[in-house]
Short mmCIF file of C-alpha atoms in Angstrom, two decimals:
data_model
loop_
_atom_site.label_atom_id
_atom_site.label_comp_id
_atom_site.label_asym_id
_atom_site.label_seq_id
_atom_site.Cartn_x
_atom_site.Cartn_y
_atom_site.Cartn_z
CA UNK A 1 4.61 -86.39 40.91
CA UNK A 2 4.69 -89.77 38.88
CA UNK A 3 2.87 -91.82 41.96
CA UNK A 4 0.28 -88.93 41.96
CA UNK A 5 -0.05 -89.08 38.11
CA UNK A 6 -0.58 -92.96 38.01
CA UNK A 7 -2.65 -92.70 40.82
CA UNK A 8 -4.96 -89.97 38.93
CA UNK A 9 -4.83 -87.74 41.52
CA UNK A 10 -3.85 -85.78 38.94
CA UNK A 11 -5.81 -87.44 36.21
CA UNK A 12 -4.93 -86.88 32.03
CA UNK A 13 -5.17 -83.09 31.02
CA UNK A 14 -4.96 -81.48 34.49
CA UNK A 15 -3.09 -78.53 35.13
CA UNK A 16 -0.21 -79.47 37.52
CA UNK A 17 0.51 -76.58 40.55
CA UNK A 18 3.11 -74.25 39.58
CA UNK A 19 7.06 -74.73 40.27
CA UNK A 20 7.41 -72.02 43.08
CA UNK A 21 4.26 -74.17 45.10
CA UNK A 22 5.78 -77.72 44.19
CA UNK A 23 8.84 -76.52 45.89
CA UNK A 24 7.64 -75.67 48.57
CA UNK A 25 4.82 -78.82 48.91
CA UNK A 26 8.30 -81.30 48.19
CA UNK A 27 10.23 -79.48 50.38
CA UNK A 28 12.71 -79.10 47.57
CA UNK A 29 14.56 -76.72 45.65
CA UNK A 30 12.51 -75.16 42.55
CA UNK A 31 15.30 -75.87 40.35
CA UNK A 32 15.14 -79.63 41.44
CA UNK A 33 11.33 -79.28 40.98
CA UNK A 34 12.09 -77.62 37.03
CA UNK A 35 14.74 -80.33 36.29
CA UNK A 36 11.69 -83.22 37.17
CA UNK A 37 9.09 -81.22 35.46
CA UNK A 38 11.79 -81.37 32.46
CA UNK A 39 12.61 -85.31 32.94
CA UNK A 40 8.75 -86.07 32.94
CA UNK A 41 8.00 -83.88 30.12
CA UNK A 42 10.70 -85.50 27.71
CA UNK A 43 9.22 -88.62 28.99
CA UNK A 44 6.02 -87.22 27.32
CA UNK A 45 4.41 -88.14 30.72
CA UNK A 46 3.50 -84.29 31.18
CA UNK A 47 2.55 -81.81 28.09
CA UNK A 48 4.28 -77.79 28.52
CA UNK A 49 2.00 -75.90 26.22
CA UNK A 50 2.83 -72.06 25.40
CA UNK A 51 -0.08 -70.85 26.60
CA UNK A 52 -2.34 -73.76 28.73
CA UNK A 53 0.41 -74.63 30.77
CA UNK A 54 2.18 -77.79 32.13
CA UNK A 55 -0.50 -80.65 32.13
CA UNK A 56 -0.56 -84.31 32.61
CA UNK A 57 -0.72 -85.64 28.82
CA UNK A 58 -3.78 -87.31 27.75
CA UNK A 59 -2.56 -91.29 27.76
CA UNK A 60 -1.17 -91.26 24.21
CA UNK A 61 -2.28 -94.29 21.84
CA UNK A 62 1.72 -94.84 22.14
CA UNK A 63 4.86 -92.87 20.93
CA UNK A 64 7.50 -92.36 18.86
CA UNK A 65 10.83 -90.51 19.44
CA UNK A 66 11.89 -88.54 16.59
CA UNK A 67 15.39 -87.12 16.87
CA UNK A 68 17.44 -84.24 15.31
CA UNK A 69 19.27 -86.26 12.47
CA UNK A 70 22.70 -85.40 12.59
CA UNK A 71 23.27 -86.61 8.12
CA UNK A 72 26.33 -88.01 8.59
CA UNK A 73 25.91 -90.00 11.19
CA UNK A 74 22.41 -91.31 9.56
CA UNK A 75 23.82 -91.74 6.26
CA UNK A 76 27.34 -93.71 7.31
CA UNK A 77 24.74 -96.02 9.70
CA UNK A 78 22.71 -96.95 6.68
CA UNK A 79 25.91 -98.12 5.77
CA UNK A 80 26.39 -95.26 2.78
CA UNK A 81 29.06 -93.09 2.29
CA UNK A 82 28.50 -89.47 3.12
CA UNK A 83 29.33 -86.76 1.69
CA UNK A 84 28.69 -82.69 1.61
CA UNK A 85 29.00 -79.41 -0.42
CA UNK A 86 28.63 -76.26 0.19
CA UNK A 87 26.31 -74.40 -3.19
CA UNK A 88 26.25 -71.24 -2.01
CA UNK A 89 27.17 -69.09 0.81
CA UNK A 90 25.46 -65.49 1.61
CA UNK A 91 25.08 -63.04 4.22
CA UNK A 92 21.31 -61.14 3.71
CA UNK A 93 18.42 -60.36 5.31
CA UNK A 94 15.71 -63.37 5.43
CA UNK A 95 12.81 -62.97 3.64
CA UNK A 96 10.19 -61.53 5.33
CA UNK A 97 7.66 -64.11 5.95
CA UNK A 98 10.58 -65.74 7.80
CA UNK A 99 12.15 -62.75 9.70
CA UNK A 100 8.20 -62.18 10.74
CA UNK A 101 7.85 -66.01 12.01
CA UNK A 102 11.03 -66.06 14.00
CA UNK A 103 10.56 -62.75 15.48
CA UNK A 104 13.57 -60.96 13.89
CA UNK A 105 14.26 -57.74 12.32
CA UNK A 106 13.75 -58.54 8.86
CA UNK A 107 16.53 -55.88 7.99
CA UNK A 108 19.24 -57.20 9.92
CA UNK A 109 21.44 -59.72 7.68
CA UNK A 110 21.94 -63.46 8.57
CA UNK A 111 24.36 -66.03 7.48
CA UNK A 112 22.41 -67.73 4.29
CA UNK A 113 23.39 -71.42 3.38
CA UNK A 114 22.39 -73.68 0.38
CA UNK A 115 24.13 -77.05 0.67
CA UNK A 116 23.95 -80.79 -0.16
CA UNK A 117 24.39 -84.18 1.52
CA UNK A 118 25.15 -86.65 -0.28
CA UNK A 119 25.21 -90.76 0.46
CA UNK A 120 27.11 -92.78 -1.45
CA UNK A 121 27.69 -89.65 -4.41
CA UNK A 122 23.79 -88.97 -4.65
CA UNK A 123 21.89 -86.49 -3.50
CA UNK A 124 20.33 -87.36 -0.40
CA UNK A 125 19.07 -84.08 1.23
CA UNK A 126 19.43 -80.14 0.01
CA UNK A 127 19.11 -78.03 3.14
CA UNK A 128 18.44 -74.31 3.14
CA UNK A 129 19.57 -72.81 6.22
CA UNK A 130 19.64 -69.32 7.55
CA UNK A 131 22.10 -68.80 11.09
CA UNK A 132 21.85 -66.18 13.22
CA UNK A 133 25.49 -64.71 13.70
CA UNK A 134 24.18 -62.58 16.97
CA UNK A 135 23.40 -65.71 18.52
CA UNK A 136 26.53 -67.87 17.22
CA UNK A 137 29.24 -65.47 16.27
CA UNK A 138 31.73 -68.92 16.01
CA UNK A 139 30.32 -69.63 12.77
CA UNK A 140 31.50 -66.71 11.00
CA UNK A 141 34.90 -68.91 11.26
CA UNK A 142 33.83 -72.27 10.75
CA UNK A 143 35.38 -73.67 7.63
CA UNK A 144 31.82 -74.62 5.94
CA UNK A 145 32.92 -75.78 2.63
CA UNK A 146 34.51 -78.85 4.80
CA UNK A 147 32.33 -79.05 7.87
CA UNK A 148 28.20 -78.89 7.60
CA UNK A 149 26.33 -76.14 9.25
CA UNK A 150 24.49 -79.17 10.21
CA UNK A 151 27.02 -81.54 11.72
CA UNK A 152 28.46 -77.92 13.28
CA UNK A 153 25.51 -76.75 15.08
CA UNK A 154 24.84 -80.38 16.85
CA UNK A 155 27.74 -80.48 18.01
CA UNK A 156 28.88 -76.75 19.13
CA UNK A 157 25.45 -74.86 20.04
CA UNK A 158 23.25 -76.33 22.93
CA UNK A 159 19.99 -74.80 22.41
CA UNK A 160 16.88 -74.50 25.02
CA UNK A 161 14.27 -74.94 22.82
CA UNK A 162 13.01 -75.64 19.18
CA UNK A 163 10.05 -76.52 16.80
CA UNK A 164 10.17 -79.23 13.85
CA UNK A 165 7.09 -79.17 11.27
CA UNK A 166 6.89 -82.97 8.69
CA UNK A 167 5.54 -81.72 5.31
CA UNK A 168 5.26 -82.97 1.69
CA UNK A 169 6.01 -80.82 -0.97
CA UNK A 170 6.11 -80.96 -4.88
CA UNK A 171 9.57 -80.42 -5.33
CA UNK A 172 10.48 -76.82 -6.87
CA UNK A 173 12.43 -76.40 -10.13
CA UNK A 174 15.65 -75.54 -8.58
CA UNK A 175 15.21 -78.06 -5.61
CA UNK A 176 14.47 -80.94 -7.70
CA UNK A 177 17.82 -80.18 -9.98
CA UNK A 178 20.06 -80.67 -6.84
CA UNK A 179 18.32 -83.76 -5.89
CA UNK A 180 18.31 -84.79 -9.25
CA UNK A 181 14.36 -85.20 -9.25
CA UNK A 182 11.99 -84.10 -11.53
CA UNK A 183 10.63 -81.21 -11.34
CA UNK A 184 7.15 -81.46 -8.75
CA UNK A 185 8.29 -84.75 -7.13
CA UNK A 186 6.71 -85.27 -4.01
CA UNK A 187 9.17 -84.34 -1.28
CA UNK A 188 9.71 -85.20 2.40
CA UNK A 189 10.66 -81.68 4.03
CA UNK A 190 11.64 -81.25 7.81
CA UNK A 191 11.97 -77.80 8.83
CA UNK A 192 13.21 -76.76 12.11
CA UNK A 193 14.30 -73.75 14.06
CA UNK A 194 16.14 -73.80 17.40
CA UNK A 195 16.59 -71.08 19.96
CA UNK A 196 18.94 -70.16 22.75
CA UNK A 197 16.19 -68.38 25.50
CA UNK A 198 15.05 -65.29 23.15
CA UNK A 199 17.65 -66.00 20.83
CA UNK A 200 16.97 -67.65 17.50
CA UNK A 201 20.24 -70.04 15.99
CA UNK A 202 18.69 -71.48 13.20
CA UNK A 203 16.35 -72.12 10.32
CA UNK A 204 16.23 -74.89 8.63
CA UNK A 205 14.30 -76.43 5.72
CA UNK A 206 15.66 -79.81 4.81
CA UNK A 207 14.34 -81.48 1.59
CA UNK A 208 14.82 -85.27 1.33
CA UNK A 209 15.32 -87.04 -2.39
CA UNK A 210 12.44 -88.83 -3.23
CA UNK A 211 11.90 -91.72 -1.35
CA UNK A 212 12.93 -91.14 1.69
CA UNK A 213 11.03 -92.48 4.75
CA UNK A 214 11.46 -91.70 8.23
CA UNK A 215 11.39 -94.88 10.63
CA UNK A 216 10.28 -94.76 13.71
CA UNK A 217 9.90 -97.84 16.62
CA UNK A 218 6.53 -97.16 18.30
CA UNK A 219 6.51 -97.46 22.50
CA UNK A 220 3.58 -97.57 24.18
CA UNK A 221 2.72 -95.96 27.48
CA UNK B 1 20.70 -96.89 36.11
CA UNK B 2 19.94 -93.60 35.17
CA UNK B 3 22.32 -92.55 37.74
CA UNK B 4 25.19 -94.62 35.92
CA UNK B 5 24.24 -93.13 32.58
CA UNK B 6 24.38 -90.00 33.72
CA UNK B 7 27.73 -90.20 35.06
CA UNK B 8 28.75 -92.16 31.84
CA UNK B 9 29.64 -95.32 33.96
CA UNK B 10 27.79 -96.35 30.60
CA UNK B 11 28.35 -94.33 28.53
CA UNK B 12 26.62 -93.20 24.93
CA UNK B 13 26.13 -96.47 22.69
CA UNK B 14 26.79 -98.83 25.63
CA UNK B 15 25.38 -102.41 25.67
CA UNK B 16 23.86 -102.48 29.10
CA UNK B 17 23.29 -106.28 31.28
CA UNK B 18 20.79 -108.18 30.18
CA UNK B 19 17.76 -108.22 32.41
CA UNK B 20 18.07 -111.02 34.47
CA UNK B 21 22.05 -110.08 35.34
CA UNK B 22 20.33 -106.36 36.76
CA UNK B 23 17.56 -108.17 38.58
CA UNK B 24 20.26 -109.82 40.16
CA UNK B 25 22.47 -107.26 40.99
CA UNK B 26 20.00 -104.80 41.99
CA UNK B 27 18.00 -107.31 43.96
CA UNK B 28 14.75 -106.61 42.57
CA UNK B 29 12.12 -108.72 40.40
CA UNK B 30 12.94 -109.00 37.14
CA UNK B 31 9.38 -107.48 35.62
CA UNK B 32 11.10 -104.30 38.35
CA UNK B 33 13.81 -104.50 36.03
CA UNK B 34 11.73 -104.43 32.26
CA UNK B 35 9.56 -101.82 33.52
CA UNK B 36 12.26 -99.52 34.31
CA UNK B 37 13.91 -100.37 31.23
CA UNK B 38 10.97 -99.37 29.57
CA UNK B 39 10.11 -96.25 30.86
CA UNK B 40 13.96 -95.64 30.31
CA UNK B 41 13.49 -96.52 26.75
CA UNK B 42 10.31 -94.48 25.81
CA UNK B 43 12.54 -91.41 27.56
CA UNK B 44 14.90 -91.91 25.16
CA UNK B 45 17.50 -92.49 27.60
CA UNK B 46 18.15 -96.32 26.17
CA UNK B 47 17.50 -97.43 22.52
CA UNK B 48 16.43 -100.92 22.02
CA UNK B 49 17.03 -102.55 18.93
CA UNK B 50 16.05 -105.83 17.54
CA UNK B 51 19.41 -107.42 17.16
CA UNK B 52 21.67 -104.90 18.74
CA UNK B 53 20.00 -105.51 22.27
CA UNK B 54 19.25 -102.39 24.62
CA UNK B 55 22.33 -99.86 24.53
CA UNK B 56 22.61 -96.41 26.12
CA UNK B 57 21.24 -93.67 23.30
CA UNK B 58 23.79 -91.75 21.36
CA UNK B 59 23.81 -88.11 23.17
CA UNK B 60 20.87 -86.72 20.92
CA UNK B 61 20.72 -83.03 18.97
CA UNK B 62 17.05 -82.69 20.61
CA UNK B 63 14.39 -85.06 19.93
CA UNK B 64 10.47 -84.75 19.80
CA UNK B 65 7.46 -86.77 20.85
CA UNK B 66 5.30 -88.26 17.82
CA UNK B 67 2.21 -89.66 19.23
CA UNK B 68 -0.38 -92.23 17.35
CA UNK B 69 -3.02 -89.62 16.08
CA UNK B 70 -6.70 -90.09 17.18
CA UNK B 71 -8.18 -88.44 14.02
CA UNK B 72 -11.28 -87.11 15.88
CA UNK B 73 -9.44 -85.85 19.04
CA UNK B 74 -7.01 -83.75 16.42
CA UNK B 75 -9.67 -82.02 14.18
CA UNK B 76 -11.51 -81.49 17.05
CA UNK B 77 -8.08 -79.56 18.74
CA UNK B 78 -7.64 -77.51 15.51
CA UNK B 79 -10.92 -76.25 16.12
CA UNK B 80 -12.96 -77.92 13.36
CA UNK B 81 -15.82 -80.50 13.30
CA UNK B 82 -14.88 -84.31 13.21
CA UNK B 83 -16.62 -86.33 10.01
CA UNK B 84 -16.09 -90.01 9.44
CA UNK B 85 -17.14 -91.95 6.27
CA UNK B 86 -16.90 -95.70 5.56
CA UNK B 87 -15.95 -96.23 1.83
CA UNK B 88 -15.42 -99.85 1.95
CA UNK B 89 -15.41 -102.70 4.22
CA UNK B 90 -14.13 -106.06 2.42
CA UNK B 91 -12.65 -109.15 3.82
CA UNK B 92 -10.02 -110.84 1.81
CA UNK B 93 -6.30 -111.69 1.84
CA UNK B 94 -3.72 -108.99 1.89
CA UNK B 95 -1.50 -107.99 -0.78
CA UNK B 96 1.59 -110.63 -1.02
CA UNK B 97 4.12 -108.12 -0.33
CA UNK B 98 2.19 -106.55 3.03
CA UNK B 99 1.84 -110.57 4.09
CA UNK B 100 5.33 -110.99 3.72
CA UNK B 101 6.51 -107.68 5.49
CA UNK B 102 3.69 -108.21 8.71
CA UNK B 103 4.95 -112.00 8.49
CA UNK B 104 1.56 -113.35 7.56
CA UNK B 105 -0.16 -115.69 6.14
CA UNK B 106 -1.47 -114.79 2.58
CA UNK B 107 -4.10 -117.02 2.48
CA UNK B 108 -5.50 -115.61 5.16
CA UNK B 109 -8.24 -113.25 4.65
CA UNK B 110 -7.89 -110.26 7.07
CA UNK B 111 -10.56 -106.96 7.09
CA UNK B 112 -9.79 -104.02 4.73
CA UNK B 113 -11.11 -100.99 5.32
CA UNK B 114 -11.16 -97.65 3.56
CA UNK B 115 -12.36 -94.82 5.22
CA UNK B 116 -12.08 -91.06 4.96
CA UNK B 117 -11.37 -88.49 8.18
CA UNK B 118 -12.99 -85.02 7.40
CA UNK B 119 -12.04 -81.83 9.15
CA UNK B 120 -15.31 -79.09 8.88
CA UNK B 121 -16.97 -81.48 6.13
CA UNK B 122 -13.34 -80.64 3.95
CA UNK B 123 -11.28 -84.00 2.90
CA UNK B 124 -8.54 -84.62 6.23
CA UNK B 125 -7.05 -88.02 5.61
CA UNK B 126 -7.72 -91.27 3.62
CA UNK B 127 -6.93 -94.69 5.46
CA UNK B 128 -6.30 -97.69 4.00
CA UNK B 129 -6.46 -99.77 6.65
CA UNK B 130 -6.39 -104.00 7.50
CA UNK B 131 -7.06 -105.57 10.68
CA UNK B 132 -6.27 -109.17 11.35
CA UNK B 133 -9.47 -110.59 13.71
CA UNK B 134 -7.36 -113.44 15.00
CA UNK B 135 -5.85 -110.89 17.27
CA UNK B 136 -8.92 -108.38 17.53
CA UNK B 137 -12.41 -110.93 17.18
CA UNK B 138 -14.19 -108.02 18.57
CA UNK B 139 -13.80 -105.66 15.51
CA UNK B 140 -16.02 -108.00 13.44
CA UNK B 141 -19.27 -107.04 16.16
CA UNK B 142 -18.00 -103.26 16.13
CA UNK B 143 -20.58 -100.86 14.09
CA UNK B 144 -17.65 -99.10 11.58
CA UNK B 145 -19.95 -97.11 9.55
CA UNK B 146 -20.07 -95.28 13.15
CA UNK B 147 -16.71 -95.57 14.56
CA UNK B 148 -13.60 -95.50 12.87
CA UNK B 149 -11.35 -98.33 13.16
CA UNK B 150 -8.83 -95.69 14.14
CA UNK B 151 -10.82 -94.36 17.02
CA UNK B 152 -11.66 -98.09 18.21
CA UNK B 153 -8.35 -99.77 18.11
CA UNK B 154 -6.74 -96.89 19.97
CA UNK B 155 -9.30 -97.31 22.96
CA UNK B 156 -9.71 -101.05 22.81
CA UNK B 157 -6.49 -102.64 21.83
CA UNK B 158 -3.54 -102.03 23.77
CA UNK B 159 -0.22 -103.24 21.58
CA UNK B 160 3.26 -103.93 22.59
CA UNK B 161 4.84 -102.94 19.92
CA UNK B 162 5.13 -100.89 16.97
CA UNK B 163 6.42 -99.04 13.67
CA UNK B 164 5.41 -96.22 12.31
CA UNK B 165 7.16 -94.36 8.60
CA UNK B 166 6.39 -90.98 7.39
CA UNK B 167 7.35 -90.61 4.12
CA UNK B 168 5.97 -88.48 1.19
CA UNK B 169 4.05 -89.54 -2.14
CA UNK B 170 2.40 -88.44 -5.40
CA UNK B 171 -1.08 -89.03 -5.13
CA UNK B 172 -2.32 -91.82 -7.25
CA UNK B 173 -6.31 -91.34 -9.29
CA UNK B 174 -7.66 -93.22 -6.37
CA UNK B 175 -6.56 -91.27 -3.30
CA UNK B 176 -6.53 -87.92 -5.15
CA UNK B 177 -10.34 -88.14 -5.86
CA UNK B 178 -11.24 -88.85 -2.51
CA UNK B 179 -8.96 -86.34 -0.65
CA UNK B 180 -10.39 -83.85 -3.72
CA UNK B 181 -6.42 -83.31 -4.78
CA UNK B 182 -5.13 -83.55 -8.13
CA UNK B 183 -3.56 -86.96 -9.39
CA UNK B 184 0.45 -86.39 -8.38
CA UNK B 185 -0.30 -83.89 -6.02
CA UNK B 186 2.98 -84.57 -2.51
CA UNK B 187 1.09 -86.10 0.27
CA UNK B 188 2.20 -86.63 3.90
CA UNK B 189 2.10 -90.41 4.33
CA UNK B 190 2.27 -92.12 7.50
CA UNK B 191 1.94 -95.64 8.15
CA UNK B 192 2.01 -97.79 10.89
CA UNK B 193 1.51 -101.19 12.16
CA UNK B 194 0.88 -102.65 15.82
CA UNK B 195 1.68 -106.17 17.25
CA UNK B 196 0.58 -107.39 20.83
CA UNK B 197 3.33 -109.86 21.36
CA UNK B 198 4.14 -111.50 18.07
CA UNK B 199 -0.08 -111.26 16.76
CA UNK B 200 -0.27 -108.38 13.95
CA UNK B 201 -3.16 -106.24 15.50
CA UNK B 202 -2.90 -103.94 12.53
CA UNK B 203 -1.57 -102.43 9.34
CA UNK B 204 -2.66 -98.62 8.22
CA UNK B 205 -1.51 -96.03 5.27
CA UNK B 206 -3.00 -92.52 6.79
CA UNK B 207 -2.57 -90.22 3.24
CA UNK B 208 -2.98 -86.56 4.62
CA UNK B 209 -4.79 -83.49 2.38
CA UNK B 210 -2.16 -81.45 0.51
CA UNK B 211 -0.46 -78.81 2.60
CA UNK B 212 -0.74 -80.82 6.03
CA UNK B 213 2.12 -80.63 8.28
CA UNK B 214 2.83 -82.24 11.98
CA UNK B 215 3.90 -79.60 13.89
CA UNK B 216 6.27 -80.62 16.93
CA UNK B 217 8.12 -79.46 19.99
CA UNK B 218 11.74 -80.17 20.12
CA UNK B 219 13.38 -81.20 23.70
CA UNK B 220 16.43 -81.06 24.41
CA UNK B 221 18.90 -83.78 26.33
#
């Protein structure tokens, strides 16, 4: 499939021939034809859109990869400190522009976290997180005043797919106290939600303190 | 390689042979070699870092793709109509500090540009932008009150390497008025700058309307 993409025989933007006809055309098994498609998709050579389907991605001015920070491990490599605590704990329903957007019953209670990650003993990042205990019953006896919801979901709950949305934001009252802000300070947010097949984990809205810049090393091609 | 990775004969955070040592071993040119490393690389699969040399990548949480925006080609995909205005065009020396960070002279004038992206006629994104024409001589006979600088570099100049930051900032008087935000207001910042071999191509702050967000697909392993 890579020959026939460099070659443009299937030039940028075309729609690629289903899995169940590349099996057959490779002579292969459809789930070795999925776990290419996969490969070649990561590799950002081929674009899986909801609705348009698996295409050959326009040739991209070049790329970044942007990973699922795991705050511990970022903060202790920027040679900080890190530390974590837990401001509040809940179990309620989501709000319901939320339960709408993930596609869950906005009456049925989730686990509700507020916490803080700190580098060096300043606030680095408040994160407002809502878990789905249908989809990760564990959690329910994690020990989350010592162990991050965070640094706990990385490293416990696979999931098969996910969005992440960059923003700025002008830092609410309450937000800006724990990152010891003022009040309106433009923020970096990353917000992210991660499913298992139909099932939602997580929610996540992660505000950054002021100043905080994402890095990235550009690749090309 | 990827075979080795995968069955952690190098495993996670791994310095892997240098270049010429795998050419060797696997009896193949050496440009065999740094193309496969590359295409490992922009997969994710290996990180390379300036001093720490080309290791195997940490097991990641899920990771997106962040591509170089082409203004036009985005508005356009939202669905609105592309607008491009020059504000200013200026050639003089850059800033001390953004000489010493690109590793440039500061003596040396370089092309400034300020330009404005609109989406449907409505404010999208103010660049401030600076070419160096000892690595791109052709900007200087390119009509920029007609193209963006954006939209030609990304067709014309192929780099080899490249940064990009996304961080988030209160909108000083200047910006503000053009993107038709208040002064303060949290923009989405991203900057970036390209090299072809050690020549700066160029240097760019994209400052996004208020409420814009990069939306992104996470991937998984």
């Amino acid at each position: 499939m890579l020959r026939r993409i460099r070659a443009r025989e299937w030039p940028p933007g075309a729609a690629i021939p289903n899995e169940a006809d590349l099996a057959v055309e490779f002579g292969c098994a459809r789930a070795t034809v999925n776990r290419a498609l996969r490969d070649l998709a990561a590799a950002g050579v081929l674009e899986r859109r909801r609705r348009a389907g698996t295409r050959v991605a326009a040739a991209p001015a070049g790329r970044a990869q942007l990973e699922i920070p795991v705050l511990h491990r970022d903060v202790e490599e920027s040679g900080a400190a890190y530390g974590y605590r837990l401001i509040s704990r809940a179990t309620e329903p989501p709000p319901l522009p939320l339960a709408l957007r993930l596609g869950l019953d906005p009456a049925r209670p989730l686990l509700h976290l507020c916490s803080l990650h700190l580098a060096d003993d300043a606030p680095h990042v408040f994160e407002d997180r809502w878990i789905n205990p249908a989809a990760v019953p564990e959690i329910l006896s994690v020990d989350l005043e010592r162990v991050s919801a965070n640094e706990w979901l990385v490293e416990n709950t696979p999931f098969s797919a996910g969005d992440m949305r960059i923003s700025a934001e002008a830092a609410e009252a309450e937000v800006a106290r724990y990152l010891g802000a003022a009040a309106g300070a433009a923020l970096l947010v990353v917000e992210r939600s991660t499913r298992r097949d139909a099932a939602v984990i997580t929610h996540v809205r992660q505000f950054f303190a002021p100043g905080h810049r994402i890095d990235l090393a550009l690749s090309t091609g």
